Tab-separated table of C-alpha atoms in Angstrom:
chain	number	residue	atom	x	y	z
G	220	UNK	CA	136.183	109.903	127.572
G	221	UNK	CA	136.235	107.013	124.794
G	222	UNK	CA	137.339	108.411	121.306
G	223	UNK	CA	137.355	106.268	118.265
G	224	UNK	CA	140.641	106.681	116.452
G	225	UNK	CA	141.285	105.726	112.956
G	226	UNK	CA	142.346	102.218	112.366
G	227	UNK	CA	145.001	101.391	109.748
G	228	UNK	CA	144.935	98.915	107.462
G	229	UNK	CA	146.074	94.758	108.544
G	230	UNK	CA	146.833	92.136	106.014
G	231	UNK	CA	145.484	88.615	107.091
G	232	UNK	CA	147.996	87.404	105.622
G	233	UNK	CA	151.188	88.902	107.231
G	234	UNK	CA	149.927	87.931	110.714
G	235	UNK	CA	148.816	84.398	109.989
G	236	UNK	CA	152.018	81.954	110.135
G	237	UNK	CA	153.246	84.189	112.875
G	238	UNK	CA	154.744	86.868	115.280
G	239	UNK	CA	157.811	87.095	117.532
G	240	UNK	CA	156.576	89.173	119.571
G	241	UNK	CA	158.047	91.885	122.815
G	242	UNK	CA	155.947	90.138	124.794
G	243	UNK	CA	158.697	87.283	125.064
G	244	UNK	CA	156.469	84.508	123.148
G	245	UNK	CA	156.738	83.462	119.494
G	246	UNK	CA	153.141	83.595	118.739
G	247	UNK	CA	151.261	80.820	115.477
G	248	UNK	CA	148.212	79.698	113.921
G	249	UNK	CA	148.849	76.800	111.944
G	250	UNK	CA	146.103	77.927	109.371
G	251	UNK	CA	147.130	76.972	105.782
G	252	UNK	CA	145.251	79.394	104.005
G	253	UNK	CA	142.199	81.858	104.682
G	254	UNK	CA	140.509	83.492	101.446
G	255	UNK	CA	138.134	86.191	102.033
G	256	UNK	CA	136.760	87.063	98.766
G	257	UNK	CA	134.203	86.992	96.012
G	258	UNK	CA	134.435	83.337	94.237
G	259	UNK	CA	136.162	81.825	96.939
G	260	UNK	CA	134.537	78.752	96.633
G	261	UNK	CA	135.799	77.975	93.483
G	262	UNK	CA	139.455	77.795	95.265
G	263	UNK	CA	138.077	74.111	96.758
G	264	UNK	CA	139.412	72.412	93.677
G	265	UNK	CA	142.517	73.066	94.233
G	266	UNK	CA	142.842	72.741	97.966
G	267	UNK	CA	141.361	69.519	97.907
G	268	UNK	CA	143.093	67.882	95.103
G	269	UNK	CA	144.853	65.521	97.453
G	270	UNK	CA	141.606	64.249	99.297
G	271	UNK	CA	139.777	61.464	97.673
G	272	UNK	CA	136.948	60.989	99.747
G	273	UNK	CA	135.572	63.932	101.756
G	274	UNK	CA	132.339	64.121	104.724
G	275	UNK	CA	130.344	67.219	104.132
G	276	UNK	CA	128.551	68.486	107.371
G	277	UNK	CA	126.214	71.550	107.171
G	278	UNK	CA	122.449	72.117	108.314
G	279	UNK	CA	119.241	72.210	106.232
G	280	UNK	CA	119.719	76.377	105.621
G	281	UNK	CA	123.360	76.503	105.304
G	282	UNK	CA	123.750	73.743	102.429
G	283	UNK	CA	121.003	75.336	100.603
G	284	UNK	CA	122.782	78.672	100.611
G	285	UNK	CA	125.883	77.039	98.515
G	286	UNK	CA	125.411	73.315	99.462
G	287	UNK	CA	124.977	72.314	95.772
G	288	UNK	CA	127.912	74.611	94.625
G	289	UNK	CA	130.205	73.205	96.722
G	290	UNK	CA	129.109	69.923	95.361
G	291	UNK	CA	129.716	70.795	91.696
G	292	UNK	CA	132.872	72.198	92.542
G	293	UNK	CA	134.355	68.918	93.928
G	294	UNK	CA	132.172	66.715	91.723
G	295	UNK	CA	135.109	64.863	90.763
G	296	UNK	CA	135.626	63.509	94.968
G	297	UNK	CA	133.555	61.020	96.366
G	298	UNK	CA	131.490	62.912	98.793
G	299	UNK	CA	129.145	61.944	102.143
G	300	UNK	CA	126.688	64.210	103.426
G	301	UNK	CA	125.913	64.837	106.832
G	302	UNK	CA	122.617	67.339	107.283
G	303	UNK	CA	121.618	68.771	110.310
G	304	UNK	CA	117.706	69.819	110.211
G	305	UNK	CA	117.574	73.607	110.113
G	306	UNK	CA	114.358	74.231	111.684
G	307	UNK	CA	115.707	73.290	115.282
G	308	UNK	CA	118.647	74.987	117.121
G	309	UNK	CA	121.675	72.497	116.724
G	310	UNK	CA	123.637	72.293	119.996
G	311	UNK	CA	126.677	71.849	119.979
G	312	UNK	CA	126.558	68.799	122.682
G	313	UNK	CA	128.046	65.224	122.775
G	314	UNK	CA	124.647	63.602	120.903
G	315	UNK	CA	125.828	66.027	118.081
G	316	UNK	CA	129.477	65.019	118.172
G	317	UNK	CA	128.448	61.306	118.023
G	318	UNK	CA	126.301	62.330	114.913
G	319	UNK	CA	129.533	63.420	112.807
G	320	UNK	CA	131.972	60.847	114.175
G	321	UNK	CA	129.644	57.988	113.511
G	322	UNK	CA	129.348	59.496	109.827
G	323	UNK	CA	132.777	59.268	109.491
G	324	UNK	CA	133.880	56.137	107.551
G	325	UNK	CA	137.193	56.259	106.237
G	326	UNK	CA	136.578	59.946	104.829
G	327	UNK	CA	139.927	61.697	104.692
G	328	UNK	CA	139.193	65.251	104.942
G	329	UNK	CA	135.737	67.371	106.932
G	330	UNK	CA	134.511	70.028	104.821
G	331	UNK	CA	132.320	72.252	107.212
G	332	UNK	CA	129.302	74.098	105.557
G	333	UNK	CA	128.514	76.885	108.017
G	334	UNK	CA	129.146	79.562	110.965
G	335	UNK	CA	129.762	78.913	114.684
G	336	UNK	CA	128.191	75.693	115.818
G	337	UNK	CA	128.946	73.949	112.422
G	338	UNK	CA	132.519	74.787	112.557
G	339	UNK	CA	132.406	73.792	116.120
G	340	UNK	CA	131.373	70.532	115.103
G	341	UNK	CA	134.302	69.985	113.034
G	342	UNK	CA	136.761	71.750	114.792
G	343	UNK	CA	136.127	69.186	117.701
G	344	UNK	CA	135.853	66.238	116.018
G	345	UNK	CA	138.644	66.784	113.232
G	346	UNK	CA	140.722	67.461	115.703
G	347	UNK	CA	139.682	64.286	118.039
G	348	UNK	CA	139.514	61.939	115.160
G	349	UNK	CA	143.173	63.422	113.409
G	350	UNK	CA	140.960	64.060	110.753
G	351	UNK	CA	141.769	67.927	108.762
G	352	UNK	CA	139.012	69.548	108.040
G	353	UNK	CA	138.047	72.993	105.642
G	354	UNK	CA	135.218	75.583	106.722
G	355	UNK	CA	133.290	77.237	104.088
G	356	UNK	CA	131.775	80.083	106.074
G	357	UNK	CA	128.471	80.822	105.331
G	358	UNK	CA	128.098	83.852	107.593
G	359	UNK	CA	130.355	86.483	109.076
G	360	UNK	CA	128.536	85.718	112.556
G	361	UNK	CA	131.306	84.720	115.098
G	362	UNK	CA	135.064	85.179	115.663
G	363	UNK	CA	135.935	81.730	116.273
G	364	UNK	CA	136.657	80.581	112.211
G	365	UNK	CA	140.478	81.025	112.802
G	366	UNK	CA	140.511	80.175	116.713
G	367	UNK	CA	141.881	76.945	118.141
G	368	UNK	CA	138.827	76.518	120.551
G	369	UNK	CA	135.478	74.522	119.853
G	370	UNK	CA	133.030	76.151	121.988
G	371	UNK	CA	131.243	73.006	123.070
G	372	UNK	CA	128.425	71.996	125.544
G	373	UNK	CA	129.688	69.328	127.653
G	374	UNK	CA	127.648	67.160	130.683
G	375	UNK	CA	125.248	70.494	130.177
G	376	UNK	CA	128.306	73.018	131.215
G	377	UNK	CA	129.731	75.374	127.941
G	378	UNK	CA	133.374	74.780	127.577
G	379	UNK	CA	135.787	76.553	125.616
G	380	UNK	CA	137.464	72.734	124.538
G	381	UNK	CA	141.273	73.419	122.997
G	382	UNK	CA	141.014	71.895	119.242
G	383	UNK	CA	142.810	72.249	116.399
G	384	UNK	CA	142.577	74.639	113.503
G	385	UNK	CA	140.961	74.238	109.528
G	386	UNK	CA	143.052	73.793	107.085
G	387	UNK	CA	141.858	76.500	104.997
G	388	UNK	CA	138.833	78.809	105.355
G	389	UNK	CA	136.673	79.641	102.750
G	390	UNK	CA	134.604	83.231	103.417
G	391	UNK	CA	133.057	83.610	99.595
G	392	UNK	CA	131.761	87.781	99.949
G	393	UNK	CA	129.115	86.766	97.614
G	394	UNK	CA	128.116	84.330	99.795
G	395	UNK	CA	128.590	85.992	103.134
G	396	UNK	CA	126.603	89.712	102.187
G	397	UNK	CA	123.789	87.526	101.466
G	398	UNK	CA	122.920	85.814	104.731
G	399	UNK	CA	120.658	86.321	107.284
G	400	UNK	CA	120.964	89.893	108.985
G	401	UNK	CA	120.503	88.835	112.173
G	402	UNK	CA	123.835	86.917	112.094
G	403	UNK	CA	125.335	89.631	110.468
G	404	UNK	CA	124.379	91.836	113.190
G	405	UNK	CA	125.452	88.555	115.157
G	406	UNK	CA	129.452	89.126	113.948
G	407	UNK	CA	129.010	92.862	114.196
G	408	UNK	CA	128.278	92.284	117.823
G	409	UNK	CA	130.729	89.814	118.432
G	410	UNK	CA	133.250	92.334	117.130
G	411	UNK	CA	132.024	95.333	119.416
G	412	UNK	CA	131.946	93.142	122.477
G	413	UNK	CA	136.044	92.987	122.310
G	414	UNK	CA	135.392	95.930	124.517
G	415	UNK	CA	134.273	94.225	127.419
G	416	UNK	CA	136.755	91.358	126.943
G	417	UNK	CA	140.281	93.777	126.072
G	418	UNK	CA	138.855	95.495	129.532
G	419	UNK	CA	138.465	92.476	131.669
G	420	UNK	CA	141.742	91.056	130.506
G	421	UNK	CA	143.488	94.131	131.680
G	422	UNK	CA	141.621	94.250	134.787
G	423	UNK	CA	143.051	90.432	135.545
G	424	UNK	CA	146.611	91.124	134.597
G	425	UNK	CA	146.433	93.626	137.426
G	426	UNK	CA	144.199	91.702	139.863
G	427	UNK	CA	145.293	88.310	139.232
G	428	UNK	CA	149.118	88.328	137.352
G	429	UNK	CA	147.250	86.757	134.488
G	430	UNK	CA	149.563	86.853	131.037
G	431	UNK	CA	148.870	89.929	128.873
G	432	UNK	CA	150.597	90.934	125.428
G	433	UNK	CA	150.022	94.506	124.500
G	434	UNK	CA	150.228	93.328	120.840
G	435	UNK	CA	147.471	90.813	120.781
G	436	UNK	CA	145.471	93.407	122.278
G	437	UNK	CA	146.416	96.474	120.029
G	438	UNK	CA	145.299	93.834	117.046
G	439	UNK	CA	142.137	93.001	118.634
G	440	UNK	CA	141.706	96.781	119.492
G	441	UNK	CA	142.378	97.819	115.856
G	442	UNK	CA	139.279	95.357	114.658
G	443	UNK	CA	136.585	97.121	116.504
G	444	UNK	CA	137.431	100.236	115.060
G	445	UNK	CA	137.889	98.839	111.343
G	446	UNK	CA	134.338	97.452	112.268
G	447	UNK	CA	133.072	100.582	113.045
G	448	UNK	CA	134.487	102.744	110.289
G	449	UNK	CA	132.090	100.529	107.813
G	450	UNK	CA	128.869	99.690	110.179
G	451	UNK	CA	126.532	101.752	107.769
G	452	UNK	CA	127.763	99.736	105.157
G	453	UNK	CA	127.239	96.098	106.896
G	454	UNK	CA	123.584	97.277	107.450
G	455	UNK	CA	123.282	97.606	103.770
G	456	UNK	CA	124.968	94.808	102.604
G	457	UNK	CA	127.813	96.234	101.107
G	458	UNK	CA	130.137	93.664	99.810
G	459	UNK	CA	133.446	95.466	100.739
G	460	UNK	CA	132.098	96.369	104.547
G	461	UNK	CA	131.202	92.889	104.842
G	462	UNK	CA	134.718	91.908	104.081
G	463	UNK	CA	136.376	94.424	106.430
G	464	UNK	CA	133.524	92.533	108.799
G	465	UNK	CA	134.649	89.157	107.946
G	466	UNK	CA	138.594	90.063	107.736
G	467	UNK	CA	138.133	91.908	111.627
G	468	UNK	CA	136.388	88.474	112.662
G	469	UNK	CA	139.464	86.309	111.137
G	470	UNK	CA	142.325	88.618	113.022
G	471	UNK	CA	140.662	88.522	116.009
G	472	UNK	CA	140.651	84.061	115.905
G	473	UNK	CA	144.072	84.392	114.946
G	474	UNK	CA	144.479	86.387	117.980
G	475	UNK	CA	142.876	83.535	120.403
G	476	UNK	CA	145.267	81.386	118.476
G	477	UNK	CA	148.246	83.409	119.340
G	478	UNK	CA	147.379	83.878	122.890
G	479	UNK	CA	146.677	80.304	123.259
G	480	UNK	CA	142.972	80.869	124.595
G	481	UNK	CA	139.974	83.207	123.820
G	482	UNK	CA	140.960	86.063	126.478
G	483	UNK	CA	141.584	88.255	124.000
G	484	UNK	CA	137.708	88.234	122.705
G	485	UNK	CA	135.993	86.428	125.496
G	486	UNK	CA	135.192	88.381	128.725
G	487	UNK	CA	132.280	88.946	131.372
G	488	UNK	CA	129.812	89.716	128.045
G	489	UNK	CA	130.616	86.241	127.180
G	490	UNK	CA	130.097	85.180	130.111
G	491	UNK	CA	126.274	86.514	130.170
G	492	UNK	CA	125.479	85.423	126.361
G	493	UNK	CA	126.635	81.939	127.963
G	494	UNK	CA	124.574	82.655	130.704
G	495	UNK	CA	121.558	82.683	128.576
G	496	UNK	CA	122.250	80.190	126.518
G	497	UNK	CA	122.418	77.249	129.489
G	498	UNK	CA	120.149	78.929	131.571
G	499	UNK	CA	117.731	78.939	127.895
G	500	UNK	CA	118.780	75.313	127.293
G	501	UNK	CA	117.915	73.829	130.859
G	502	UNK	CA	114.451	75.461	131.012
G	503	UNK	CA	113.409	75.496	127.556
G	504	UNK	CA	113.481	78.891	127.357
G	505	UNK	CA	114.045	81.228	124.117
G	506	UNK	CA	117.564	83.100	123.892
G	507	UNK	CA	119.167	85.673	120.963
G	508	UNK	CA	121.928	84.545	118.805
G	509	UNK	CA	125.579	84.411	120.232
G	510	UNK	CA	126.601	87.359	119.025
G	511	UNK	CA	123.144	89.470	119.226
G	512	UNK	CA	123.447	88.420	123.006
G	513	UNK	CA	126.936	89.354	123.108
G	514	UNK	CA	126.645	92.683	121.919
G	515	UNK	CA	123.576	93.467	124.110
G	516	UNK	CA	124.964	92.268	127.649
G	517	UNK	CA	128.559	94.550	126.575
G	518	UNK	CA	125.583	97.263	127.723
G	519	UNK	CA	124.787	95.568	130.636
G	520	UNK	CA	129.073	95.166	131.288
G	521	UNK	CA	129.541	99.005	130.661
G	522	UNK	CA	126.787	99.596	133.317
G	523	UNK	CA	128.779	97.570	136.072
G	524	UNK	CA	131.540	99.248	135.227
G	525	UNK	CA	129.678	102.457	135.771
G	526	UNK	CA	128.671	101.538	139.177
G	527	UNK	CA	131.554	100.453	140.268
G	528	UNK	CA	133.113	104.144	139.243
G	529	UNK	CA	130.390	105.508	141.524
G	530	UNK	CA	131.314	103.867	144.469
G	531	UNK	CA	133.553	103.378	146.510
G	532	UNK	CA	135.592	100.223	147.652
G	533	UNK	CA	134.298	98.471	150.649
G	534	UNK	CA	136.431	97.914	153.509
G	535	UNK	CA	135.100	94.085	153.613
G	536	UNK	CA	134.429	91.904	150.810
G	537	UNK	CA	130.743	90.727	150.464
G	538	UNK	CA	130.399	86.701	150.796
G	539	UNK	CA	127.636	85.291	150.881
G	540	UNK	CA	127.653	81.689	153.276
G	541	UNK	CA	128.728	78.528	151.027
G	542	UNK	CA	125.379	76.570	151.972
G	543	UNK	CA	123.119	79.663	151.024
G	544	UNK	CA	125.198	80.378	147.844
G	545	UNK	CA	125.089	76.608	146.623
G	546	UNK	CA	121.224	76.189	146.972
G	547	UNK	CA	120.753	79.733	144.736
G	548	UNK	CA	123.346	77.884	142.314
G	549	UNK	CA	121.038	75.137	142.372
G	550	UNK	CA	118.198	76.860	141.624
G	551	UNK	CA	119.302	78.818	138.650
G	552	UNK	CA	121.352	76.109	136.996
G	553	UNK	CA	119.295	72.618	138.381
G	554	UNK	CA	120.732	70.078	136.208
G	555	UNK	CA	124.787	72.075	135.786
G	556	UNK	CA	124.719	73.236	138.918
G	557	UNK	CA	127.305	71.002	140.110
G	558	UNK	CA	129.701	71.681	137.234
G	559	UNK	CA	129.728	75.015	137.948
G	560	UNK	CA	130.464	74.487	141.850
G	561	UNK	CA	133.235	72.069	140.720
G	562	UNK	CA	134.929	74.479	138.571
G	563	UNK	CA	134.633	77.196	140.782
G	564	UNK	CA	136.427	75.073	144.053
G	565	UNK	CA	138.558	73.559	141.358
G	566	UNK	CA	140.351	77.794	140.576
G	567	UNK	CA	139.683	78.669	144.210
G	568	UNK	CA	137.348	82.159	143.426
G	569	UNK	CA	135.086	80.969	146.551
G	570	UNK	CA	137.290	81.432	148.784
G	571	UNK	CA	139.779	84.095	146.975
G	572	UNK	CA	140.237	87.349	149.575
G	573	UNK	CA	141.237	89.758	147.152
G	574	UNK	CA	140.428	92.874	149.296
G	575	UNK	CA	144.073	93.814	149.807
G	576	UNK	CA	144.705	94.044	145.708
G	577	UNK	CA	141.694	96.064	145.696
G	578	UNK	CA	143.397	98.408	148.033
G	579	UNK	CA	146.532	98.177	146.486
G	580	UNK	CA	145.553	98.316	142.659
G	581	UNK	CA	142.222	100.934	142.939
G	582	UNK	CA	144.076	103.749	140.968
G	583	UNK	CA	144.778	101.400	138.306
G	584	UNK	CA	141.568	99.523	138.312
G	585	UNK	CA	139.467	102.684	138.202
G	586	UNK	CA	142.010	103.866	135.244
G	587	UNK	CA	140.942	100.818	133.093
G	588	UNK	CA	137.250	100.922	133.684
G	589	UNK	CA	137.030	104.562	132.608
G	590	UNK	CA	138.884	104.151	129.666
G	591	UNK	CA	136.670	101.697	128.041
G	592	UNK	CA	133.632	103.024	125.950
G	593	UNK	CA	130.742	103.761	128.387
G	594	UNK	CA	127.534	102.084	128.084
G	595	UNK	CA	125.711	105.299	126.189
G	596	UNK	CA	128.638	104.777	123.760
G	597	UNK	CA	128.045	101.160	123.177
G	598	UNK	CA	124.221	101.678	122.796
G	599	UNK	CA	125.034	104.285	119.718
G	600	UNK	CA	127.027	101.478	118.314
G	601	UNK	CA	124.886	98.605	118.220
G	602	UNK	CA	121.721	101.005	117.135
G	603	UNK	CA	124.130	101.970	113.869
G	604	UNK	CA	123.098	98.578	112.694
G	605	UNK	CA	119.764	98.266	113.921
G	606	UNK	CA	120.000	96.379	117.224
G	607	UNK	CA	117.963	98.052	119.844
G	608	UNK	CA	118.063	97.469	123.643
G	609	UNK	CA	115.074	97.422	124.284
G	610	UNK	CA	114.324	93.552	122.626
G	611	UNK	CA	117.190	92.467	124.865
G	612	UNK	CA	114.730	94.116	128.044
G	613	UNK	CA	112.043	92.390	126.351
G	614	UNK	CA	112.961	88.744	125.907
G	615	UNK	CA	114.678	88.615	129.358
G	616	UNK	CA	113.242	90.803	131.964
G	617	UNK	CA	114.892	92.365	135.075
G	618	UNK	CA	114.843	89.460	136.945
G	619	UNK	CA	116.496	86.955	134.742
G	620	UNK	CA	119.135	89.991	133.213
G	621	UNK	CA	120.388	90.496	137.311
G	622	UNK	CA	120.338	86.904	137.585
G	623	UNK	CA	123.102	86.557	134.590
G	624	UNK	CA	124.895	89.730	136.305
G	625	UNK	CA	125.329	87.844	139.910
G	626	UNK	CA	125.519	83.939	138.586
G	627	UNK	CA	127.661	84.339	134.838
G	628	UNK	CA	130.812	84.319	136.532
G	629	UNK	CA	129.934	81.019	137.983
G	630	UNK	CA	130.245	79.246	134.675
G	631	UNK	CA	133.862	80.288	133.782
G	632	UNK	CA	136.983	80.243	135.355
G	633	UNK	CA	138.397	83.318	134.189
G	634	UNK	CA	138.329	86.292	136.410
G	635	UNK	CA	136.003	89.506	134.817
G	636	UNK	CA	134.973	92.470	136.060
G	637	UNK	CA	132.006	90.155	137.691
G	638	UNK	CA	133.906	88.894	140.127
G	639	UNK	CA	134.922	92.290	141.222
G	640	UNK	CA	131.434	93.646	140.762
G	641	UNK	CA	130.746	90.377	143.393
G	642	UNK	CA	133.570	90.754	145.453
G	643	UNK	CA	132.892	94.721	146.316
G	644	UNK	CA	129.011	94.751	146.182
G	645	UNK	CA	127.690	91.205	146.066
G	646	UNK	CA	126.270	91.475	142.194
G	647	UNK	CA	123.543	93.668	143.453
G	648	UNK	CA	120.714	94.716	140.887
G	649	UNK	CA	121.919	96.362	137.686
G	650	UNK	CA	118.900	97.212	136.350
């Protein structure tokens, strides 16, 4: 039974230039400085006193929430402006990339105006182009501020691409209470799918040998419940819960950083939010924001694991043939299809026989499953803050929500409790 335990206080700051840590690495994030407060903004001056000449990229809505400021606040600089239009979704894709790097003409420093693809954005090409680069967060929608990867979609596939780290992040409270609530919500539900992902990285420790560090995960572990002690308070805008929001959302990029990828964060719930996202791209199709889809498909994740606790492990694992499985690839993903058939021959999950682990590790597997929060328990969580289930039935239907279930996996190399949802039952119907 899932209990939530009281969380205890983290400073940002004592984690951020690093950890040795008893899991046998020396864990860093080369972030310079991080200020999460009211009148951050103001703190540009100074960290851009060395920088002459700076490229400003933001989007129609984000530079009108403190565009100008910013501007006033380096007036001094010589400053170029890149806009995105903010009507349309931006993707984060190579015709964007070559937007910001053919901007770029002898600018010395990025400053990013914005939340997840934004950053993105500058992440990947400051990092490309040895060019630093500052985030002014305009949101507290996403965990990946303080995390070394761009999340990027490349030849039509999304790929986690390893890039380097701001500078400096700016998260202004005044700012950040003020945005949108649906990408408040979005960061809320970023935060509570750490679930799914803590689970699922457990779950391949034992399966696969992956690397695990029981610190990175007690960190990641104590941000959902900080999260949760002030959800009331991030529904109404409450400066201080929006910080504790913001803060959780910093610790847990930091953690990324430290493990060297986005395990920590990023599991099987990812996995379907990406799922909807490509599957939204390639057919035109309408899809929630990353972290309203996140949060929703943890559900859908906690009601695997439920069925898997109800049954019990096959003496043969399910495989479909390779022709018949390629030509439903096909059909779902068309135009990626391949990429996703690469990667998965490329990490060998086709043709991995895991039965014997199964055997071997069941105890242990059926341990972690029932020790993460159930589905009713997630449900409760997300409808603190006003998100309600039944929008996430409505956009998607059955159909396409068991689609994601049997063909996420397929986009990722990483090893979820999918891919033993596949292995054992074939990804049949979750709902």
């Amino acid at each position: 039974m899932f209990k939530l335990k009281r969380s205890i206080f983290v400073d940002i700051n004592n984690i951020l230039h690093g950890v040795e840590c008893s899991c046998g690495k020396t864990h860093h994030c080369d972030i310079e400085y991080v200020y999460i407060e009211s009148g951050a903004i103001a703190r540009l001056e100074k960290l851009c006193e060395q920088n002459e000449n700076i490229l400003i990229v933001a989007d129609e809505n984000t530079y009108s929430a403190v565009g100008e400021y910013v501007e006033k606040t380096l007036h001094h600089k010589t400053i170029k402006k890149l806009i995105f239009p903010g009507k349309t979704v931006l993707i984060p894709n190579e015709k964007a990339i070559e937007k910001v790097k053919e901007t770029l003409d002898g600018e010395d420093i990025i400053l990013g105006i914005g939340s997840g693809v934004i950053q993105d954005l500058c992440k990947y090409v400051s990092f490309f182009s040895k060019i630093p680069y500052i985030i002014v967060a305009t949101a507290p929608s996403m965990d990946g501020y303080a995390s070394d990867g761009a999340a990027m979609i490349i030849g039509g596939m999304k790929e986690t691409v390893k890039a380097g780290l701001p500078k400096a992040i700016i998260a202004d409270t005044e700012v950040l209470k003020n945005a949108p609530m649906e990408m408040i919500k979005a960061g809320y539900g970023d935060i509570i799918g750490k679930y799914s992902a803590l689970c699922d990285w457990k779950l391949s420790t034992i399966v696969t040998g992956e690397y695990f560090c029981q610190y990175i995960y007690d960190m990641t572990y104590q941000m959902i419940e900080r999260t949760l002690e002030v959800a009331t308070g991030i529904l109404e805008r409450k400066e201080k819960s929006i910080k504790t929001l913001t803060e959780a959302l910093m610790i847990v990029g930091i953690m990324m950083s430290f493990a060297g990828s986005s395990r920590p964060a990023s599991g099987s719930e990812h996995h379907l939010s990406h799922f909807f996202e490509i599957v939204g791209i390639v057919n035109n199709e309408p899809y929630f924001a990353h972290g309203i889809d996140v949060s929703y498909s943890t559900v859908i994740i906690a009601q695997i694991r439920e069925k898997v606790l109800k049954s019990e492990f096959p003496d043969v694992l399910y495989r479909l043939s390779r022709e018949d499985y390629t030509e439903e690839i096909n059909q779902i993903y068309k135009t990626v299809a391949s990429g996703c058939i690469a990667l998965q021959d490329k990490v060998g999950n086709y043709e991995a026989d895991r039965l014997n682990i199964y055997r071997e590790k069941e105890e242990n597997i059926r341990h972690i499953l029932d020790t993460t929060p159930s589905s009713e328990d997630i449900i409760k969580m997300l409808n603190v803050v006003g998100l309600d289930m039944r929008e996430f039935y409505d956009l998607y239907g059955m159909k396409k929500i068991n689609d994601a279930v049997l063909y996420a996996k397929d986009l990722k190399d990483r090893y979820t409790v999918l891919w033993l949802y596949y292995d054992l039952f074939g990804g049949g119907r979750i709902c």
